[in-house]
């Protein structure tokens, strides 16, 4: 089943007859039909941190705590009803990713919208160990990443659009931390530092710190080094 | 032999087979395989003489060397990329528009004439010469304009990216008493090209 329809490079159309959609607050451009919006996740007690309407409870509180701790906090809103909603954010390019049960790792501030039936959680540095923490610190992406899994569609934001690089066969792909957008599949992301004496004296190539992506899946990279 | 291909309009793939290319510092967005990045010497790898010229002229060029085996993905600020193939000829290009070039190409600094002073781009320009491919950046899809002796071309210095071929460059001013009063057309300076060759411009003004 097709997910969101791209109106152009920067706007997606979500058909709510497929189910409710969670989107970044303020990303709604316009809608047609009978649509209601309400806050979701984050600061609302009993909200939809897990993504499932009405599935608040413990998970929601844990998610809230995780978000608050990690600084990985982008307010989301849920759209439900019958109709079509158009989403876009600050003129950023949008990439639609279809999930068929795999895991998608994406920074919260790059998330435009996703189907509400997908599970989303914040992974704090503990699970990734020290290296994950280092990655957050050097790439300026905070100490946490959002993980989305299930069956459905996700729309992510980038500057200038993304290109997908397949990862597999034991090979490692290096990605500039500023250009990294998202990783789909069973992928491990490590920080690789190839620091030498040149970097120490300020004559580095500017590519000393890279994300090393390994495993099986797809990594999405944007054609720019600009953060959103 | 290193090979350049485009991935979409904004990403350049450099295929390395044990050799090296030169590219803009910090322009790597991703790579596969075994690739090492090293900053070029102070002259952007153009040799000592070129380095001294760059120091003196302020036409800076910050390049790094990517070497090894694999594919390097290069991009800069989501601007469009065009690959230009040089056959023992010289391309004069704004140093800020140079993304990557093959090892077989040399870079140098040349006097650009008066245009630089007006457009704030300095009096000097970067030249790329030899046999091979280079990738240049353009803010928006690049436009290649043919110039022949019968049809000289006038472009806005702020939109100018590069030119190649046997071209004579001159500077046109439309400054008159109207400019002083602020009643001019807003295009007081232009670049005029005579001869035969190709001029590359971008659909945006710096």
JSON list of N, CA, C and O in Angstrom, two decimals, chain A residues 121-156:
[
{"chain": "A", "resi": 121, "resn": "UNK", "atom": "N", "xyz": [10.47, 5.17, 19.66]},
{"chain": "A", "resi": 121, "resn": "UNK", "atom": "CA", "xyz": [11.04, 5.25, 20.98]},
{"chain": "A", "resi": 121, "resn": "UNK", "atom": "C", "xyz": [12.34, 6.03, 20.89]},
{"chain": "A", "resi": 121, "resn": "UNK", "atom": "O", "xyz": [12.95, 6.12, 19.83]},
{"chain": "A", "resi": 122, "resn": "UNK", "atom": "N", "xyz": [12.71, 6.60, 22.01]},
{"chain": "A", "resi": 122, "resn": "UNK", "atom": "CA", "xyz": [13.97, 7.33, 22.06]},
{"chain": "A", "resi": 122, "resn": "UNK", "atom": "C", "xyz": [15.01, 6.42, 22.67]},
{"chain": "A", "resi": 122, "resn": "UNK", "atom": "O", "xyz": [14.78, 5.82, 23.70]},
{"chain": "A", "resi": 123, "resn": "UNK", "atom": "N", "xyz": [16.12, 6.29, 21.98]},
{"chain": "A", "resi": 123, "resn": "UNK", "atom": "CA", "xyz": [17.19, 5.47, 22.52]},
{"chain": "A", "resi": 123, "resn": "UNK", "atom": "C", "xyz": [18.21, 6.40, 23.14]},
{"chain": "A", "resi": 123, "resn": "UNK", "atom": "O", "xyz": [18.80, 7.24, 22.46]},
{"chain": "A", "resi": 124, "resn": "UNK", "atom": "N", "xyz": [18.38, 6.27, 24.40]},
{"chain": "A", "resi": 124, "resn": "UNK", "atom": "CA", "xyz": [19.30, 7.14, 25.12]},
{"chain": "A", "resi": 124, "resn": "UNK", "atom": "C", "xyz": [20.69, 6.51, 25.06]},
{"chain": "A", "resi": 124, "resn": "UNK", "atom": "O", "xyz": [20.86, 5.35, 24.70]},
{"chain": "A", "resi": 125, "resn": "UNK", "atom": "N", "xyz": [21.66, 7.29, 25.42]},
{"chain": "A", "resi": 125, "resn": "UNK", "atom": "CA", "xyz": [23.04, 6.86, 25.22]},
{"chain": "A", "resi": 125, "resn": "UNK", "atom": "C", "xyz": [23.40, 5.56, 25.90]},
{"chain": "A", "resi": 125, "resn": "UNK", "atom": "O", "xyz": [24.29, 4.87, 25.45]},
{"chain": "A", "resi": 126, "resn": "UNK", "atom": "N", "xyz": [22.70, 5.19, 26.96]},
{"chain": "A", "resi": 126, "resn": "UNK", "atom": "CA", "xyz": [23.03, 3.96, 27.69]},
{"chain": "A", "resi": 126, "resn": "UNK", "atom": "C", "xyz": [23.10, 2.74, 26.79]},
{"chain": "A", "resi": 126, "resn": "UNK", "atom": "O", "xyz": [24.04, 1.95, 26.87]},
{"chain": "A", "resi": 127, "resn": "UNK", "atom": "N", "xyz": [22.13, 2.63, 25.90]},
{"chain": "A", "resi": 127, "resn": "UNK", "atom": "CA", "xyz": [22.06, 1.42, 25.11]},
{"chain": "A", "resi": 127, "resn": "UNK", "atom": "C", "xyz": [23.18, 1.34, 24.09]},
{"chain": "A", "resi": 127, "resn": "UNK", "atom": "O", "xyz": [23.61, 0.26, 23.72]},
{"chain": "A", "resi": 128, "resn": "UNK", "atom": "N", "xyz": [23.62, 2.46, 23.64]},
{"chain": "A", "resi": 128, "resn": "UNK", "atom": "CA", "xyz": [24.67, 2.44, 22.62]},
{"chain": "A", "resi": 128, "resn": "UNK", "atom": "C", "xyz": [26.06, 2.49, 23.22]},
{"chain": "A", "resi": 128, "resn": "UNK", "atom": "O", "xyz": [27.04, 2.37, 22.50]},
{"chain": "A", "resi": 129, "resn": "UNK", "atom": "N", "xyz": [26.12, 2.70, 24.50]},
{"chain": "A", "resi": 129, "resn": "UNK", "atom": "CA", "xyz": [27.42, 2.74, 25.15]},
{"chain": "A", "resi": 129, "resn": "UNK", "atom": "C", "xyz": [28.10, 4.08, 24.95]},
{"chain": "A", "resi": 129, "resn": "UNK", "atom": "O", "xyz": [27.50, 5.04, 24.46]},
{"chain": "A", "resi": 130, "resn": "UNK", "atom": "N", "xyz": [29.33, 4.10, 25.31]},
{"chain": "A", "resi": 130, "resn": "UNK", "atom": "CA", "xyz": [30.09, 5.34, 25.29]},
{"chain": "A", "resi": 130, "resn": "UNK", "atom": "C", "xyz": [30.25, 5.87, 23.86]},
{"chain": "A", "resi": 130, "resn": "UNK", "atom": "O", "xyz": [30.17, 7.06, 23.61]},
{"chain": "A", "resi": 131, "resn": "UNK", "atom": "N", "xyz": [30.40, 4.93, 22.94]},
{"chain": "A", "resi": 131, "resn": "UNK", "atom": "CA", "xyz": [30.64, 5.35, 21.55]},
{"chain": "A", "resi": 131, "resn": "UNK", "atom": "C", "xyz": [29.44, 6.14, 21.03]},
{"chain": "A", "resi": 131, "resn": "UNK", "atom": "O", "xyz": [29.58, 7.12, 20.33]},
{"chain": "A", "resi": 132, "resn": "UNK", "atom": "N", "xyz": [28.25, 5.66, 21.39]},
{"chain": "A", "resi": 132, "resn": "UNK", "atom": "CA", "xyz": [27.03, 6.35, 20.97]},
{"chain": "A", "resi": 132, "resn": "UNK", "atom": "C", "xyz": [27.01, 7.77, 21.55]},
{"chain": "A", "resi": 132, "resn": "UNK", "atom": "O", "xyz": [26.64, 8.72, 20.89]},
{"chain": "A", "resi": 133, "resn": "UNK", "atom": "N", "xyz": [27.44, 7.85, 22.80]},
{"chain": "A", "resi": 133, "resn": "UNK", "atom": "CA", "xyz": [27.47, 9.15, 23.46]},
{"chain": "A", "resi": 133, "resn": "UNK", "atom": "C", "xyz": [28.44, 10.07, 22.75]},
{"chain": "A", "resi": 133, "resn": "UNK", "atom": "O", "xyz": [28.16, 11.25, 22.50]},
{"chain": "A", "resi": 134, "resn": "UNK", "atom": "N", "xyz": [29.57, 9.52, 22.37]},
{"chain": "A", "resi": 134, "resn": "UNK", "atom": "CA", "xyz": [30.58, 10.31, 21.67]},
{"chain": "A", "resi": 134, "resn": "UNK", "atom": "C", "xyz": [30.02, 10.78, 20.34]},
{"chain": "A", "resi": 134, "resn": "UNK", "atom": "O", "xyz": [30.17, 11.93, 19.95]},
{"chain": "A", "resi": 135, "resn": "UNK", "atom": "N", "xyz": [29.31, 9.90, 19.69]},
{"chain": "A", "resi": 135, "resn": "UNK", "atom": "CA", "xyz": [28.73, 10.25, 18.40]},
{"chain": "A", "resi": 135, "resn": "UNK", "atom": "C", "xyz": [27.80, 11.46, 18.54]},
{"chain": "A", "resi": 135, "resn": "UNK", "atom": "O", "xyz": [27.88, 12.42, 17.77]},
{"chain": "A", "resi": 136, "resn": "UNK", "atom": "N", "xyz": [26.94, 11.39, 19.54]},
{"chain": "A", "resi": 136, "resn": "UNK", "atom": "CA", "xyz": [26.03, 12.50, 19.77]},
{"chain": "A", "resi": 136, "resn": "UNK", "atom": "C", "xyz": [26.78, 13.78, 20.03]},
{"chain": "A", "resi": 136, "resn": "UNK", "atom": "O", "xyz": [26.44, 14.85, 19.51]},
{"chain": "A", "resi": 137, "resn": "UNK", "atom": "N", "xyz": [27.82, 13.67, 20.80]},
{"chain": "A", "resi": 137, "resn": "UNK", "atom": "CA", "xyz": [28.56, 14.86, 21.19]},
{"chain": "A", "resi": 137, "resn": "UNK", "atom": "C", "xyz": [29.29, 15.47, 20.00]},
{"chain": "A", "resi": 137, "resn": "UNK", "atom": "O", "xyz": [29.26, 16.69, 19.80]},
{"chain": "A", "resi": 138, "resn": "UNK", "atom": "N", "xyz": [29.93, 14.64, 19.20]},
{"chain": "A", "resi": 138, "resn": "UNK", "atom": "CA", "xyz": [30.73, 15.20, 18.10]},
{"chain": "A", "resi": 138, "resn": "UNK", "atom": "C", "xyz": [29.87, 15.65, 16.94]},
{"chain": "A", "resi": 138, "resn": "UNK", "atom": "O", "xyz": [30.20, 16.60, 16.25]},
{"chain": "A", "resi": 139, "resn": "UNK", "atom": "N", "xyz": [28.76, 14.97, 16.73]},
{"chain": "A", "resi": 139, "resn": "UNK", "atom": "CA", "xyz": [27.98, 15.34, 15.55]},
{"chain": "A", "resi": 139, "resn": "UNK", "atom": "C", "xyz": [26.93, 16.38, 15.90]},
{"chain": "A", "resi": 139, "resn": "UNK", "atom": "O", "xyz": [26.20, 16.82, 15.04]},
{"chain": "A", "resi": 140, "resn": "UNK", "atom": "N", "xyz": [26.88, 16.76, 17.14]},
{"chain": "A", "resi": 140, "resn": "UNK", "atom": "CA", "xyz": [25.92, 17.79, 17.53]},
{"chain": "A", "resi": 140, "resn": "UNK", "atom": "C", "xyz": [24.49, 17.32, 17.43]},
{"chain": "A", "resi": 140, "resn": "UNK", "atom": "O", "xyz": [23.58, 18.10, 17.26]},
{"chain": "A", "resi": 141, "resn": "UNK", "atom": "N", "xyz": [24.29, 16.04, 17.50]},
{"chain": "A", "resi": 141, "resn": "UNK", "atom": "CA", "xyz": [22.94, 15.52, 17.33]},
{"chain": "A", "resi": 141, "resn": "UNK", "atom": "C", "xyz": [22.31, 15.14, 18.66]},
{"chain": "A", "resi": 141, "resn": "UNK", "atom": "O", "xyz": [21.30, 14.46, 18.68]},
{"chain": "A", "resi": 142, "resn": "UNK", "atom": "N", "xyz": [22.91, 15.56, 19.73]},
{"chain": "A", "resi": 142, "resn": "UNK", "atom": "CA", "xyz": [22.37, 15.17, 21.02]},
{"chain": "A", "resi": 142, "resn": "UNK", "atom": "C", "xyz": [22.77, 13.76, 21.36]},
{"chain": "A", "resi": 142, "resn": "UNK", "atom": "O", "xyz": [23.43, 13.08, 20.56]},
{"chain": "A", "resi": 143, "resn": "UNK", "atom": "N", "xyz": [22.36, 13.32, 22.50]},
{"chain": "A", "resi": 143, "resn": "UNK", "atom": "CA", "xyz": [22.82, 12.03, 22.98]},
{"chain": "A", "resi": 143, "resn": "UNK", "atom": "C", "xyz": [21.81, 10.94, 22.71]},
{"chain": "A", "resi": 143, "resn": "UNK", "atom": "O", "xyz": [21.88, 9.88, 23.28]},
{"chain": "A", "resi": 144, "resn": "UNK", "atom": "N", "xyz": [20.86, 11.20, 21.86]},
{"chain": "A", "resi": 144, "resn": "UNK", "atom": "CA", "xyz": [19.84, 10.19, 21.64]},
{"chain": "A", "resi": 144, "resn": "UNK", "atom": "C", "xyz": [19.37, 10.22, 20.21]},
{"chain": "A", "resi": 144, "resn": "UNK", "atom": "O", "xyz": [19.58, 11.19, 19.48]},
{"chain": "A", "resi": 145, "resn": "UNK", "atom": "N", "xyz": [18.78, 9.14, 19.81]},
{"chain": "A", "resi": 145, "resn": "UNK", "atom": "CA", "xyz": [18.23, 9.07, 18.48]},
{"chain": "A", "resi": 145, "resn": "UNK", "atom": "C", "xyz": [16.84, 8.46, 18.59]},
{"chain": "A", "resi": 145, "resn": "UNK", "atom": "O", "xyz": [16.54, 7.77, 19.55]},
{"chain": "A", "resi": 146, "resn": "UNK", "atom": "N", "xyz": [15.98, 8.74, 17.64]},
{"chain": "A", "resi": 146, "resn": "UNK", "atom": "CA", "xyz": [14.64, 8.18, 17.66]},
{"chain": "A", "resi": 146, "resn": "UNK", "atom": "C", "xyz": [14.63, 6.92, 16.80]},
{"chain": "A", "resi": 146, "resn": "UNK", "atom": "O", "xyz": [15.19, 6.92, 15.70]},
{"chain": "A", "resi": 147, "resn": "UNK", "atom": "N", "xyz": [14.03, 5.88, 17.34]},
{"chain": "A", "resi": 147, "resn": "UNK", "atom": "CA", "xyz": [13.92, 4.64, 16.58]},
{"chain": "A", "resi": 147, "resn": "UNK", "atom": "C", "xyz": [12.46, 4.40, 16.26]},
{"chain": "A", "resi": 147, "resn": "UNK", "atom": "O", "xyz": [11.60, 4.49, 17.13]},
{"chain": "A", "resi": 148, "resn": "UNK", "atom": "N", "xyz": [12.19, 4.08, 15.01]},
{"chain": "A", "resi": 148, "resn": "UNK", "atom": "CA", "xyz": [10.82, 3.83, 14.57]},
{"chain": "A", "resi": 148, "resn": "UNK", "atom": "C", "xyz": [10.78, 2.44, 13.97]},
{"chain": "A", "resi": 148, "resn": "UNK", "atom": "O", "xyz": [11.67, 2.07, 13.19]},
{"chain": "A", "resi": 149, "resn": "UNK", "atom": "N", "xyz": [9.76, 1.67, 14.31]},
{"chain": "A", "resi": 149, "resn": "UNK", "atom": "CA", "xyz": [9.67, 0.34, 13.73]},
{"chain": "A", "resi": 149, "resn": "UNK", "atom": "C", "xyz": [8.21, -0.01, 13.48]},
{"chain": "A", "resi": 149, "resn": "UNK", "atom": "O", "xyz": [7.30, 0.62, 14.02]},
{"chain": "A", "resi": 150, "resn": "UNK", "atom": "N", "xyz": [8.00, -1.03, 12.68]},
{"chain": "A", "resi": 150, "resn": "UNK", "atom": "CA", "xyz": [6.66, -1.48, 12.35]},
{"chain": "A", "resi": 150, "resn": "UNK", "atom": "C", "xyz": [6.43, -1.47, 10.86]},
{"chain": "A", "resi": 150, "resn": "UNK", "atom": "O", "xyz": [7.37, -1.50, 10.07]},
{"chain": "A", "resi": 151, "resn": "UNK", "atom": "N", "xyz": [5.16, -1.46, 10.48]},
{"chain": "A", "resi": 151, "resn": "UNK", "atom": "CA", "xyz": [4.80, -1.44, 9.07]},
{"chain": "A", "resi": 151, "resn": "UNK", "atom": "C", "xyz": [4.12, -0.12, 8.79]},
{"chain": "A", "resi": 151, "resn": "UNK", "atom": "O", "xyz": [3.07, 0.17, 9.36]},
{"chain": "A", "resi": 152, "resn": "UNK", "atom": "N", "xyz": [4.69, 0.67, 7.91]},
{"chain": "A", "resi": 152, "resn": "UNK", "atom": "CA", "xyz": [4.06, 1.95, 7.59]},
{"chain": "A", "resi": 152, "resn": "UNK", "atom": "C", "xyz": [5.05, 2.89, 6.93]},
{"chain": "A", "resi": 152, "resn": "UNK", "atom": "O", "xyz": [6.13, 2.49, 6.52]},
{"chain": "A", "resi": 153, "resn": "UNK", "atom": "N", "xyz": [4.67, 4.17, 6.86]},
{"chain": "A", "resi": 153, "resn": "UNK", "atom": "CA", "xyz": [5.48, 5.15, 6.14]},
{"chain": "A", "resi": 153, "resn": "UNK", "atom": "C", "xyz": [6.01, 6.20, 7.10]},
{"chain": "A", "resi": 153, "resn": "UNK", "atom": "O", "xyz": [5.35, 6.56, 8.06]},
{"chain": "A", "resi": 154, "resn": "UNK", "atom": "N", "xyz": [7.19, 6.69, 6.77]},
{"chain": "A", "resi": 154, "resn": "UNK", "atom": "CA", "xyz": [7.82, 7.75, 7.54]},
{"chain": "A", "resi": 154, "resn": "UNK", "atom": "C", "xyz": [8.30, 8.80, 6.54]},
{"chain": "A", "resi": 154, "resn": "UNK", "atom": "O", "xyz": [8.81, 8.46, 5.47]},
{"chain": "A", "resi": 155, "resn": "UNK", "atom": "N", "xyz": [8.13, 10.08, 6.89]},
{"chain": "A", "resi": 155, "resn": "UNK", "atom": "CA", "xyz": [8.68, 11.14, 6.04]},
{"chain": "A", "resi": 155, "resn": "UNK", "atom": "C", "xyz": [9.76, 11.86, 6.83]},
{"chain": "A", "resi": 155, "resn": "UNK", "atom": "O", "xyz": [9.53, 12.28, 7.96]},
{"chain": "A", "resi": 156, "resn": "UNK", "atom": "N", "xyz": [10.95, 11.94, 6.25]},
{"chain": "A", "resi": 156, "resn": "UNK", "atom": "CA", "xyz": [12.06, 12.61, 6.94]},
{"chain": "A", "resi": 156, "resn": "UNK", "atom": "C", "xyz": [12.50, 13.85, 6.16]},
{"chain": "A", "resi": 156, "resn": "UNK", "atom": "O", "xyz": [12.31, 13.93, 4.94]}
]
